[in-house]
C-alpha atoms as an extended CHARMM CRD file, in Angstrom:
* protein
*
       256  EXT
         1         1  UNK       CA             46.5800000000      154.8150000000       14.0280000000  PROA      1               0.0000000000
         2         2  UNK       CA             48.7960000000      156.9850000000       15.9890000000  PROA      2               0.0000000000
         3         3  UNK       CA             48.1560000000      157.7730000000       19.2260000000  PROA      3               0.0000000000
         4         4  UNK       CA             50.4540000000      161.2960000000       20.7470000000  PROA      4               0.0000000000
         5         5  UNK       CA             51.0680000000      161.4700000000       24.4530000000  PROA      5               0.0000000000
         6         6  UNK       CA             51.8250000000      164.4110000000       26.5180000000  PROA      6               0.0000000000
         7         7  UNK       CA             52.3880000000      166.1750000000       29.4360000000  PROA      7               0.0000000000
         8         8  UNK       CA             51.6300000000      169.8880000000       30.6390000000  PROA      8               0.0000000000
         9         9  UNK       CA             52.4360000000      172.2310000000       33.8130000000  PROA      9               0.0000000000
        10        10  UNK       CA             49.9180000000      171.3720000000       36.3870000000  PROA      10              0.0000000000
        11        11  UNK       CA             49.6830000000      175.0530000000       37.0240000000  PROA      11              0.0000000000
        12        12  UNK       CA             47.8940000000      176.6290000000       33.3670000000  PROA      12              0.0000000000
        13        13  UNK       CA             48.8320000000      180.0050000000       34.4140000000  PROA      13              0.0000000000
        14        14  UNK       CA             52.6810000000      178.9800000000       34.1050000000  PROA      14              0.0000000000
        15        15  UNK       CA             52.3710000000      177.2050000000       30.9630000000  PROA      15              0.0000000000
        16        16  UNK       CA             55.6500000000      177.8210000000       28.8480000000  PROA      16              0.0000000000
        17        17  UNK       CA             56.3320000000      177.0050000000       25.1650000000  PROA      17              0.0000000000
        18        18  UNK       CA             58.8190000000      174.5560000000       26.8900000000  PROA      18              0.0000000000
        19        19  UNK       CA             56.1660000000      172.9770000000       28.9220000000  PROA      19              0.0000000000
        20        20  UNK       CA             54.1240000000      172.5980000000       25.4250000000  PROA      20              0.0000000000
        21        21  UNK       CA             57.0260000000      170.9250000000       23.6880000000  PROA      21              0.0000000000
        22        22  UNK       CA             58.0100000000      168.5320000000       26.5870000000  PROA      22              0.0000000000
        23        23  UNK       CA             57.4880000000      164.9260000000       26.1410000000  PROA      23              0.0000000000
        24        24  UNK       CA             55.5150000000      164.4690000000       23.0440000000  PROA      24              0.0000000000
        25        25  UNK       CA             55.5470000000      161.1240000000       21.8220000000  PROA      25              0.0000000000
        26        26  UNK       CA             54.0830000000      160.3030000000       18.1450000000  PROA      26              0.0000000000
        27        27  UNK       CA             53.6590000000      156.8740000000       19.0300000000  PROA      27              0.0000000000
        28        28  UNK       CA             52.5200000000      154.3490000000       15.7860000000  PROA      28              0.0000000000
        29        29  UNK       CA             50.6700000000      151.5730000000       16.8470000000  PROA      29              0.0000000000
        30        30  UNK       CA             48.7670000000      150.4590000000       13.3500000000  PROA      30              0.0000000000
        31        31  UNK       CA             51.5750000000      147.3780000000       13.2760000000  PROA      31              0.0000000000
        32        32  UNK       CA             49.9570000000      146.1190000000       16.6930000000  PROA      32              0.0000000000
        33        33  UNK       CA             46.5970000000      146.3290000000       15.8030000000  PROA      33              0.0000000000
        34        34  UNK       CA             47.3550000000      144.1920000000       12.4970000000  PROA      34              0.0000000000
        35        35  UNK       CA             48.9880000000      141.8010000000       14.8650000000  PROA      35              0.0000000000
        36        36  UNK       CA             46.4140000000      141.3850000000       17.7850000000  PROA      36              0.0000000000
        37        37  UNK       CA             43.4600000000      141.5760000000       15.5510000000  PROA      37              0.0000000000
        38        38  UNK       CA             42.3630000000      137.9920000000       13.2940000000  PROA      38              0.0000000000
        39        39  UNK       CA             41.8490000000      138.8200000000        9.5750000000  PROA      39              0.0000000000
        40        40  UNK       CA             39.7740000000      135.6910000000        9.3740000000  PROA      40              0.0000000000
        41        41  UNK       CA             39.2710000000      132.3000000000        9.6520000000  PROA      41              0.0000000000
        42        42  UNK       CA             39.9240000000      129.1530000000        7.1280000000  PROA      42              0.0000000000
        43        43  UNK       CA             38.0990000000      126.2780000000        6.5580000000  PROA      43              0.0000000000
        44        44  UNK       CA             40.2770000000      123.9030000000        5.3220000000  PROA      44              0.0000000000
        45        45  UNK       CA             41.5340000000      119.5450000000        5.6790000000  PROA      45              0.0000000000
        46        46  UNK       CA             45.3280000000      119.3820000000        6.8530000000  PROA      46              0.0000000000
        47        47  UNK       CA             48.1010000000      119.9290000000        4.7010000000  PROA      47              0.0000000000
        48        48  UNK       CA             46.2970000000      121.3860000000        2.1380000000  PROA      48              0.0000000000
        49        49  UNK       CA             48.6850000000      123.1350000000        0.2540000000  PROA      49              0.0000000000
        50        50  UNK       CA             46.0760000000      126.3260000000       -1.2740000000  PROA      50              0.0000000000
        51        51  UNK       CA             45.8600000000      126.7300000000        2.7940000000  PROA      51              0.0000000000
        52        52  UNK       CA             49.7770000000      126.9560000000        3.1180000000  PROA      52              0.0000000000
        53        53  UNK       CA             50.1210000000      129.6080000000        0.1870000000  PROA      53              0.0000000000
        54        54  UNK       CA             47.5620000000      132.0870000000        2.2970000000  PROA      54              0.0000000000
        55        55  UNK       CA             49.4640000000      131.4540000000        5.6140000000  PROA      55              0.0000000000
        56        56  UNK       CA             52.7470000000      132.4290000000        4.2500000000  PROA      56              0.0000000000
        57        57  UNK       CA             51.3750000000      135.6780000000        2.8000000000  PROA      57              0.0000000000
        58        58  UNK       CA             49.5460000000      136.0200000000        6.0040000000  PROA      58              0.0000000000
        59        59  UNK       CA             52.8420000000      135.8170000000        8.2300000000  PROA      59              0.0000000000
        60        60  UNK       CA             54.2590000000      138.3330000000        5.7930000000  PROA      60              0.0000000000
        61        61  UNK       CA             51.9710000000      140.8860000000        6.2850000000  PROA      61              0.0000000000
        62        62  UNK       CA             51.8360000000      140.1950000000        9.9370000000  PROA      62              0.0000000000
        63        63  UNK       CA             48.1550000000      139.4870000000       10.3980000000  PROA      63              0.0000000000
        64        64  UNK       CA             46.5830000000      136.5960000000       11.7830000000  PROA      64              0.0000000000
        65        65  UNK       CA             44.7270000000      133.5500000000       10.7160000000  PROA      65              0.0000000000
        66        66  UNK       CA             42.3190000000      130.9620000000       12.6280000000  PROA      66              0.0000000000
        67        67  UNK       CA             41.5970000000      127.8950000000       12.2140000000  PROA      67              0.0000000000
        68        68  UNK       CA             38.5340000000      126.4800000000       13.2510000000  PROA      68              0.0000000000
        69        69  UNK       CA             37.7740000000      122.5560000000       14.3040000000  PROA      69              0.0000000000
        70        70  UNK       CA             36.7140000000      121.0300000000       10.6150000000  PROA      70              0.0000000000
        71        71  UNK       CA             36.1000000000      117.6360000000        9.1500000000  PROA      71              0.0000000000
        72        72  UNK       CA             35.9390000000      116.7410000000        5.7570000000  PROA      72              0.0000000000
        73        73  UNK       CA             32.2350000000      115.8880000000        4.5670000000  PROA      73              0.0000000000
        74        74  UNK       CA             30.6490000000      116.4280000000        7.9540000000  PROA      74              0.0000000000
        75        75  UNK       CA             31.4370000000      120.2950000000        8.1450000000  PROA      75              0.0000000000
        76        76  UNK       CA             31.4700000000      121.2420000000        4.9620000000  PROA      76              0.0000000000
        77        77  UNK       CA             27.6020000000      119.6280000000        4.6460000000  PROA      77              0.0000000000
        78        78  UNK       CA             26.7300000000      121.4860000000        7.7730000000  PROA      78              0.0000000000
        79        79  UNK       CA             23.4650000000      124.0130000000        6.2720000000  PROA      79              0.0000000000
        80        80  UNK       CA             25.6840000000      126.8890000000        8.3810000000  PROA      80              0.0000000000
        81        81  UNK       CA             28.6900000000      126.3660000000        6.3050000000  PROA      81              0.0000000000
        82        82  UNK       CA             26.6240000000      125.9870000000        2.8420000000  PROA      82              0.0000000000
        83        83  UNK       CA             24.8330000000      128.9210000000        4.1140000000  PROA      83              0.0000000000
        84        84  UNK       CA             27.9890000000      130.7480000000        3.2830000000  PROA      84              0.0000000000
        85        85  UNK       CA             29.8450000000      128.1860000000        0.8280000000  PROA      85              0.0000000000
        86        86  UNK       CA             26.9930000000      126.7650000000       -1.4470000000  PROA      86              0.0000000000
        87        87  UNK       CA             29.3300000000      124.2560000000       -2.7060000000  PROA      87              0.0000000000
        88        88  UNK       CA             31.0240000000      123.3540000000        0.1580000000  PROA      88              0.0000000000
        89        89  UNK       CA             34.7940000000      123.2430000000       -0.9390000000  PROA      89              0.0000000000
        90        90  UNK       CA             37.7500000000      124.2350000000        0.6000000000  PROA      90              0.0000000000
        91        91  UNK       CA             39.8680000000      126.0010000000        1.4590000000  PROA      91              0.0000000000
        92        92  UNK       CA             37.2090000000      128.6400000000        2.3880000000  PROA      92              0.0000000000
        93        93  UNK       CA             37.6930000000      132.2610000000        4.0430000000  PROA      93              0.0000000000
        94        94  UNK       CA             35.5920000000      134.0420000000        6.5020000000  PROA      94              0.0000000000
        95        95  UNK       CA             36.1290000000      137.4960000000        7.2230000000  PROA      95              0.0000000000
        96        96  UNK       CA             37.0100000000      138.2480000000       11.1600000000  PROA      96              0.0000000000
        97        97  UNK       CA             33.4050000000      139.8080000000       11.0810000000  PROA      97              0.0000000000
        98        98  UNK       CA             31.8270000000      137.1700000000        8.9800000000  PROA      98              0.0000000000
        99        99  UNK       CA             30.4130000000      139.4370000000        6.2980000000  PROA      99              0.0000000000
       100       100  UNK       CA             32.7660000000      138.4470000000        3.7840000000  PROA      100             0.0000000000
       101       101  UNK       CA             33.4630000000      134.8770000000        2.3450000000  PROA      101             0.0000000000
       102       102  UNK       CA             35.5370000000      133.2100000000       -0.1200000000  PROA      102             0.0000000000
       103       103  UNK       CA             36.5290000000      130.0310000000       -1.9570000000  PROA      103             0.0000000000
       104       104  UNK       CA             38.8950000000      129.2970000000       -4.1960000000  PROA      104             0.0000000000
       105       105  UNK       CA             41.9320000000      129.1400000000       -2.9180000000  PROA      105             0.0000000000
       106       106  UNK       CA             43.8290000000      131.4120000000       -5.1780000000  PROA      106             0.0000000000
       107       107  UNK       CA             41.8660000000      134.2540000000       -4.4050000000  PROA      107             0.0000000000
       108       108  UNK       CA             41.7080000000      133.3540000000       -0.9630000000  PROA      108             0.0000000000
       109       109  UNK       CA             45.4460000000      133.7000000000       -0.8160000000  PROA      109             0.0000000000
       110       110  UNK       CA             45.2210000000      136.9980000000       -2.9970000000  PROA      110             0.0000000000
       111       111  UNK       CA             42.9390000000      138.7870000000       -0.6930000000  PROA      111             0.0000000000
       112       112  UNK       CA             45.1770000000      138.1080000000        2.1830000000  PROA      112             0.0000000000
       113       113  UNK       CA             48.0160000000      138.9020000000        0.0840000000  PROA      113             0.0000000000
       114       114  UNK       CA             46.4750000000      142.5890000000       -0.2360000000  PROA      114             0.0000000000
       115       115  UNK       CA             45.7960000000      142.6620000000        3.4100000000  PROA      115             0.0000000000
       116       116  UNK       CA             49.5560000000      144.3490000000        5.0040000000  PROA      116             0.0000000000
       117       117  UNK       CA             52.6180000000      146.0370000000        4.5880000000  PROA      117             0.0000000000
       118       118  UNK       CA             53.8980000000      142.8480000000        2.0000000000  PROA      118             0.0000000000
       119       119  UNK       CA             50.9780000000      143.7270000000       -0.5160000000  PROA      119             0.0000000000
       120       120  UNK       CA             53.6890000000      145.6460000000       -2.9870000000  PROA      120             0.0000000000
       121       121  UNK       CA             56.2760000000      142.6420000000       -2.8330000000  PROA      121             0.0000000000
       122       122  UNK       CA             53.7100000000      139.8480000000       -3.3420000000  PROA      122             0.0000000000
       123       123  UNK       CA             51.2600000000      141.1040000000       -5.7010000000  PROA      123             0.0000000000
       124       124  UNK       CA             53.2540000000      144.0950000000       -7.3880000000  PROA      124             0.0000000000
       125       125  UNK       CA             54.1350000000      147.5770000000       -7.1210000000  PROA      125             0.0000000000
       126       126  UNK       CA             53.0430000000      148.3490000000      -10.5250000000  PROA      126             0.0000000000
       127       127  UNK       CA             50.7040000000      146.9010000000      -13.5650000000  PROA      127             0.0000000000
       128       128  UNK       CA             53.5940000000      145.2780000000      -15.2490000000  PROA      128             0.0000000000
       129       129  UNK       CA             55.1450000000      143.4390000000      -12.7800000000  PROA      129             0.0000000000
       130       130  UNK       CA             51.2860000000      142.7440000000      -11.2000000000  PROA      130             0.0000000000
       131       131  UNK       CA             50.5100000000      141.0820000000      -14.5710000000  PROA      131             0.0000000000
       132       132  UNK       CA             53.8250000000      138.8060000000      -14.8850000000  PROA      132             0.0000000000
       133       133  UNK       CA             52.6940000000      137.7800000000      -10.8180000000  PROA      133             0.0000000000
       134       134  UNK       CA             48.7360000000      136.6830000000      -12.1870000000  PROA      134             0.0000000000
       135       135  UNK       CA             50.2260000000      135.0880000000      -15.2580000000  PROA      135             0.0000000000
       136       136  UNK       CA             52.9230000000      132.6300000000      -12.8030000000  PROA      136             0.0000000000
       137       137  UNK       CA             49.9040000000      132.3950000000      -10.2440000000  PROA      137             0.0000000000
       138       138  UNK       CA             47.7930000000      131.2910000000      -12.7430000000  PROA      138             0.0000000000
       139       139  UNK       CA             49.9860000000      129.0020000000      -14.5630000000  PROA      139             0.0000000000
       140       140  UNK       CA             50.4120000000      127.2550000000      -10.8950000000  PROA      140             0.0000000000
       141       141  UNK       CA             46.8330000000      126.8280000000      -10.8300000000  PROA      141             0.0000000000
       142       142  UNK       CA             46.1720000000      125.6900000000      -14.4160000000  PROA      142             0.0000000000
       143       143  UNK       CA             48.9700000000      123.4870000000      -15.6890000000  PROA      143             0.0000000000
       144       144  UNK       CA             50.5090000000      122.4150000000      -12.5570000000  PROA      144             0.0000000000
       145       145  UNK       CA             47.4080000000      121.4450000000       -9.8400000000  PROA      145             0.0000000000
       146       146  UNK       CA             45.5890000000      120.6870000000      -13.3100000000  PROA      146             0.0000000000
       147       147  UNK       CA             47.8930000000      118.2000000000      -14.1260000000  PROA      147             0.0000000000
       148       148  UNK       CA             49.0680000000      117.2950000000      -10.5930000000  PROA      148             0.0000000000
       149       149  UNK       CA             45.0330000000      116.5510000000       -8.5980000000  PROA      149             0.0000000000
       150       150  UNK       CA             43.8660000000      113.7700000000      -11.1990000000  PROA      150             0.0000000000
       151       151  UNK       CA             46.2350000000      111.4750000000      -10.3470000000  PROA      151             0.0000000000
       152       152  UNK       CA             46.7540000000      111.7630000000       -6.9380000000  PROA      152             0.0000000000
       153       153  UNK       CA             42.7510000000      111.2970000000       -6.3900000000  PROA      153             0.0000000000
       154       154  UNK       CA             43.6780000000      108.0610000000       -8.8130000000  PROA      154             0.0000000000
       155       155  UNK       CA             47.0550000000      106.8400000000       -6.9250000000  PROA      155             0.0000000000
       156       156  UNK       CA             47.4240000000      108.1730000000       -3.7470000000  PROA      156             0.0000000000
       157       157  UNK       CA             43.7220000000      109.1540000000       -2.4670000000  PROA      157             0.0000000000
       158       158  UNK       CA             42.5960000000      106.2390000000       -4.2310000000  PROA      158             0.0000000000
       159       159  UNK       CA             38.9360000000      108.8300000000       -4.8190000000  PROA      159             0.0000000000
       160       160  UNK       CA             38.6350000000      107.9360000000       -8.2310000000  PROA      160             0.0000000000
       161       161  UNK       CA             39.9410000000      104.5580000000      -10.5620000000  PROA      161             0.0000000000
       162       162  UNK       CA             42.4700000000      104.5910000000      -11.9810000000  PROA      162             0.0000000000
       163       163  UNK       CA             42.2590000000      105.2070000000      -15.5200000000  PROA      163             0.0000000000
       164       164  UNK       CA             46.1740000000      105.0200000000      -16.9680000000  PROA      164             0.0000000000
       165       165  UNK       CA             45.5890000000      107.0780000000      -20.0590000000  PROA      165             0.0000000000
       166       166  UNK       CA             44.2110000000      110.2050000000      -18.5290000000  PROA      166             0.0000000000
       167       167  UNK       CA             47.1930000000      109.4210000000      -16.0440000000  PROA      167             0.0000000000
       168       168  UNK       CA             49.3700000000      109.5620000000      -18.2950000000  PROA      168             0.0000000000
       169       169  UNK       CA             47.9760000000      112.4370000000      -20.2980000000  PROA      169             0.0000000000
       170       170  UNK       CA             47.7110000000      114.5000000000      -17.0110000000  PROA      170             0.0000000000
       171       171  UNK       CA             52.2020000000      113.0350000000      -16.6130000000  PROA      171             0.0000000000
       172       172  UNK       CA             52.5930000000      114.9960000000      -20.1650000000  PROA      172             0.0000000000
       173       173  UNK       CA             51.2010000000      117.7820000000      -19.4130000000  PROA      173             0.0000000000
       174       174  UNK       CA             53.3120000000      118.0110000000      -16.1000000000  PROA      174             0.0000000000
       175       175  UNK       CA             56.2550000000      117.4600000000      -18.0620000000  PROA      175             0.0000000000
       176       176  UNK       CA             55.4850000000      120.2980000000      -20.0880000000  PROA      176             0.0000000000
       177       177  UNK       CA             54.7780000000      122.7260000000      -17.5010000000  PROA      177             0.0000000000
       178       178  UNK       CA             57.2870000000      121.7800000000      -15.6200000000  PROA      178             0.0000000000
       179       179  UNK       CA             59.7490000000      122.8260000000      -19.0920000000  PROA      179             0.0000000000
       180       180  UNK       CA             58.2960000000      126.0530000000      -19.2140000000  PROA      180             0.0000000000
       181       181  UNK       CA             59.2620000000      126.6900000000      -15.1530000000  PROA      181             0.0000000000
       182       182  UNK       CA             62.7540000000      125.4930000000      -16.0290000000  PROA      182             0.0000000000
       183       183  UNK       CA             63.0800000000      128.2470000000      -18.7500000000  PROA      183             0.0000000000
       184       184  UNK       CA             62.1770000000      130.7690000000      -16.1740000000  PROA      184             0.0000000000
       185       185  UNK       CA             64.6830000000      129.7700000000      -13.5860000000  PROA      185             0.0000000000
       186       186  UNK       CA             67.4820000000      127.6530000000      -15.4390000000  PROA      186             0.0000000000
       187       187  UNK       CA             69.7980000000      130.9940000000      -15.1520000000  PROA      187             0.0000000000
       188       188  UNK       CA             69.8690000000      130.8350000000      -11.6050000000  PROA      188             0.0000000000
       189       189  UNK       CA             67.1210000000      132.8090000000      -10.8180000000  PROA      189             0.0000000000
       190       190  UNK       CA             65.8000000000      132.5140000000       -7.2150000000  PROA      190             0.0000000000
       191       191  UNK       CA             62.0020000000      133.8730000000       -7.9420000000  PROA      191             0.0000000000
       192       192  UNK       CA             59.8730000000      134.1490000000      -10.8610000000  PROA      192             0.0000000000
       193       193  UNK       CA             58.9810000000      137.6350000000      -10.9750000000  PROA      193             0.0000000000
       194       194  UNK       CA             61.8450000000      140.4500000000       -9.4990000000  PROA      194             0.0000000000
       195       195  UNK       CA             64.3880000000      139.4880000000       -6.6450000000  PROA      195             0.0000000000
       196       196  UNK       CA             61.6050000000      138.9530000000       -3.9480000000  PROA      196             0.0000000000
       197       197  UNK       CA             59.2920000000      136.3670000000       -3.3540000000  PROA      197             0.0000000000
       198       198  UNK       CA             55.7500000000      136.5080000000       -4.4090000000  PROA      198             0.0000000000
       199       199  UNK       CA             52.3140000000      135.3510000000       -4.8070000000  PROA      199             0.0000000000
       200       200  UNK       CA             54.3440000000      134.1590000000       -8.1060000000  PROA      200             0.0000000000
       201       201  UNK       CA             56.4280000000      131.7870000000       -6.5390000000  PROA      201             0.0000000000
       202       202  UNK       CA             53.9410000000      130.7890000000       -3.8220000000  PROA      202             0.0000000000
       203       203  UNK       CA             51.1370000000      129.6520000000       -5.8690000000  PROA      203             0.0000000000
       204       204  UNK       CA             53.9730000000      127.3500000000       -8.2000000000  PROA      204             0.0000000000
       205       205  UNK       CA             55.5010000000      125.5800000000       -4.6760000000  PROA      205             0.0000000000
       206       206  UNK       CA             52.2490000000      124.6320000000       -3.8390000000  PROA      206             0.0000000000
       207       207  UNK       CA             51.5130000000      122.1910000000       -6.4330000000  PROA      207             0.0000000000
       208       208  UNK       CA             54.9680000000      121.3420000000       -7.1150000000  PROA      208             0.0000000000
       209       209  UNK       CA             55.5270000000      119.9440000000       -3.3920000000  PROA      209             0.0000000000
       210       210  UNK       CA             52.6220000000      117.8070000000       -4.0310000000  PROA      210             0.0000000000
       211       211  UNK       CA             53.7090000000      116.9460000000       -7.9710000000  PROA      211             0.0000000000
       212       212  UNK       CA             57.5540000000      115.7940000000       -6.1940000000  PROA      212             0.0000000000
       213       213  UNK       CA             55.9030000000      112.8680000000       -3.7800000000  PROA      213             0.0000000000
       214       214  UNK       CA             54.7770000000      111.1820000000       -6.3990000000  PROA      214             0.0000000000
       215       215  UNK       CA             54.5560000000      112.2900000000       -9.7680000000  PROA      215             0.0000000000
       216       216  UNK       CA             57.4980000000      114.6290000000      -10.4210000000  PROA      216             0.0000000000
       217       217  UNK       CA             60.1580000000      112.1040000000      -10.6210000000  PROA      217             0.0000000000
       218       218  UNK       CA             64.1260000000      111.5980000000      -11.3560000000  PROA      218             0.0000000000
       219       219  UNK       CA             63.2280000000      111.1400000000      -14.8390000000  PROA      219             0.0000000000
       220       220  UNK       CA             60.9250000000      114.1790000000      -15.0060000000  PROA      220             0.0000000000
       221       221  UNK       CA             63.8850000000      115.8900000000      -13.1530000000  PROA      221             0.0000000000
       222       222  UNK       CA             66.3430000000      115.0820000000      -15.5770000000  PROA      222             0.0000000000
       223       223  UNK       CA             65.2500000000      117.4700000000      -18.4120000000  PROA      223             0.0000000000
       224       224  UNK       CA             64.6950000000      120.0980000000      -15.5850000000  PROA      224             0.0000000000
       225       225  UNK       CA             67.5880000000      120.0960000000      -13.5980000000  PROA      225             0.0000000000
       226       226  UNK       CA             66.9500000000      123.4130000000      -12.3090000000  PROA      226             0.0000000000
       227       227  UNK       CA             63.7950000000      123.2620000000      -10.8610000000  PROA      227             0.0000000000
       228       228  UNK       CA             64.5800000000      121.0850000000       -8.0620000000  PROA      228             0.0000000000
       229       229  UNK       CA             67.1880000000      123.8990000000       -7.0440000000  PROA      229             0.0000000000
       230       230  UNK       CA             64.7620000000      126.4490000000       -7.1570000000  PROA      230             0.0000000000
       231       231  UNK       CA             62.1670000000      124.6280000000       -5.3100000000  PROA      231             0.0000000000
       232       232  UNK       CA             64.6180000000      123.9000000000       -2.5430000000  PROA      232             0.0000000000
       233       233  UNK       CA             65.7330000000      127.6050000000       -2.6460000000  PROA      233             0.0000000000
       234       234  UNK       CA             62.0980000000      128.8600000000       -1.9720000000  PROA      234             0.0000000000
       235       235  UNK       CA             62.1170000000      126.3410000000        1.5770000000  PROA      235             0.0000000000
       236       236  UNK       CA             64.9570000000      128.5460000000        2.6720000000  PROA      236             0.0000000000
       237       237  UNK       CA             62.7540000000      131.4300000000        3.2820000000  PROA      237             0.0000000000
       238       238  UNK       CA             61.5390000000      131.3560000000        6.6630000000  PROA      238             0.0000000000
       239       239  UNK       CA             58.0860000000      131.9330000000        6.0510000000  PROA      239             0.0000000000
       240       240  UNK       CA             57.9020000000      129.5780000000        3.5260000000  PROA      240             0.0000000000
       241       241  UNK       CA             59.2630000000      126.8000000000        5.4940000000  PROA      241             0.0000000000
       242       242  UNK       CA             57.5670000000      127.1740000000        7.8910000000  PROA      242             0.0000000000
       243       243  UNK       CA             54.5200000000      125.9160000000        6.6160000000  PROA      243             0.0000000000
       244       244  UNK       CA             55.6380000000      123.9420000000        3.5730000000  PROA      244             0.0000000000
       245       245  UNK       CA             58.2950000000      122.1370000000        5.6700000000  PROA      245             0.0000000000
       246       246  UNK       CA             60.6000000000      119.8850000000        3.1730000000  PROA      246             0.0000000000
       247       247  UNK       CA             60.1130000000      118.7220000000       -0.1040000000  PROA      247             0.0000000000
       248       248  UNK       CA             60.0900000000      114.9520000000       -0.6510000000  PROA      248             0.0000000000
       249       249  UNK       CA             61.6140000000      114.2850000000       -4.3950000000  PROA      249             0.0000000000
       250       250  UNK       CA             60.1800000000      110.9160000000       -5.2660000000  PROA      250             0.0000000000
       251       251  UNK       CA             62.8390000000      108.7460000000       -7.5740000000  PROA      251             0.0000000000
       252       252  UNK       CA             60.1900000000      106.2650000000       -9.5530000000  PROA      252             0.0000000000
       253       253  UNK       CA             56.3200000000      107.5250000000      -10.1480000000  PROA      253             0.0000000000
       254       254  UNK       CA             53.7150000000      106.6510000000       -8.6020000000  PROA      254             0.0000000000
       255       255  UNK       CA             51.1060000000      104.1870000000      -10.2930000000  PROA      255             0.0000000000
       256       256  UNK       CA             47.9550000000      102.7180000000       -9.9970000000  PROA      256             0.0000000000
């Protein structure tokens, strides 16, 4: 929105083209708006790291996120909140006008992603590079909080028993993923897609901070040596570190 301010003789009948031109301000003020004006509201525990992948976008396109006052299996059971999240599960989005709602946190984080001036940098500036962003994003999703949630709800949540050989099926398939990621970024390479950070590189961190306290450990390490560096590299952004704080590197695993 732009918004052009002005000033004029006081007497018409005197009005002079240099009168006209005098003190004409274009004056942009779409970047305030963006600021002052919520794009929503989460839903979400603490620390959840889906939650920390959409405020990092968020802070990047300069728009704002609440937070309202939620409790884990009291909230998210409230008929209000199914009303609009039929399964209940979080993280969970509500538009600033409450006509729009999502789940899942990768398209939660998407959607605000989209929402500013960052859009290009984090999601692409053209099909090709879009595509190489989903495919990361996805893999973060897939084979690293696939093989990453199962055992923390057996070891460290302590939500479900422990059963040591999906554990250690779910370690395997870690240690594979977590290969693949040192292909991509053994040569150095600060981000997975292009020389910015993106949606990419967001949506790997997540699972990967949670993977180091307990599960990705000096062993795992090892045989990728460059991961670690990379991970460490991504904290430096201010953005990112902001929410994601340090990484804990955990030396043994962590067993039931």
């Amino acid at each position: 929105m732009f918004i052009v301010l002005g000033t004029k003789s006081r007497n018409s009948s005197n009005i002079s083209q240099h009168h006209l031109c005098s003190l004409f301000i274009l004056f942009d003020i779409s970047h305030i708006t963006a600021a002052m004006a919520p794009i929503g509201k989460i839903y979400s525990y603490p620390g959840n790291y889906r939650v920390h992948i959409a405020q990092v976008a968020a802070d990047l396109n300069n728009v704002e996120l609440e937070f309202p006052s939620f409790q884990m299996g009291v909230t998210n059971k409230d008929p209000s909140f199914l009303s609009k999240f039929p399964l209940g599960k979080v993280p969970a989005f509500s538009s600033a006008d409450d006509t729009f709602h999502l789940t899942e946190g990768l398209a939660i984080a998407r959607y605000i992603a989209s929402s500013g001036p960052a859009s290009s940098q984090l999601l692409g500036a053209d099909p090709k590079t879009s595509a190489l962003i989903e495919q990361w994003a996805l893999f973060g999703e897939s084979e690293l909080s696939g093989a990453t949630i199962p055992p923390l709800l057996m070891v460290l949540a302590k939500m479900i028993p422990y059963d040591e050989a999906r554990y250690n099926q779910c370690a395997g398939n870690l240690e594979r993923a977590v290969k693949r990621l040192e292909e991509a970024v053994k040569d150095g390479r600060k981000f997975l897609v292009g020389d910015q950070l993106t949606l990419a590189d967001l949506a790997v961190l997540g699972p990967m901070t949670l993977a180091s306290k307990f599960l990705f450990d000096g062993e795992m390490r090892k045989q990728a040596p460059s991961v670690e560096g990379y991970l460490k590299g991504l904290l430096e952004v201010p953005e990112v570190k902001k929410h994601f704080g340090e990484v804990t590197f955990v030396e043994k695993r962590v067993q039931g």
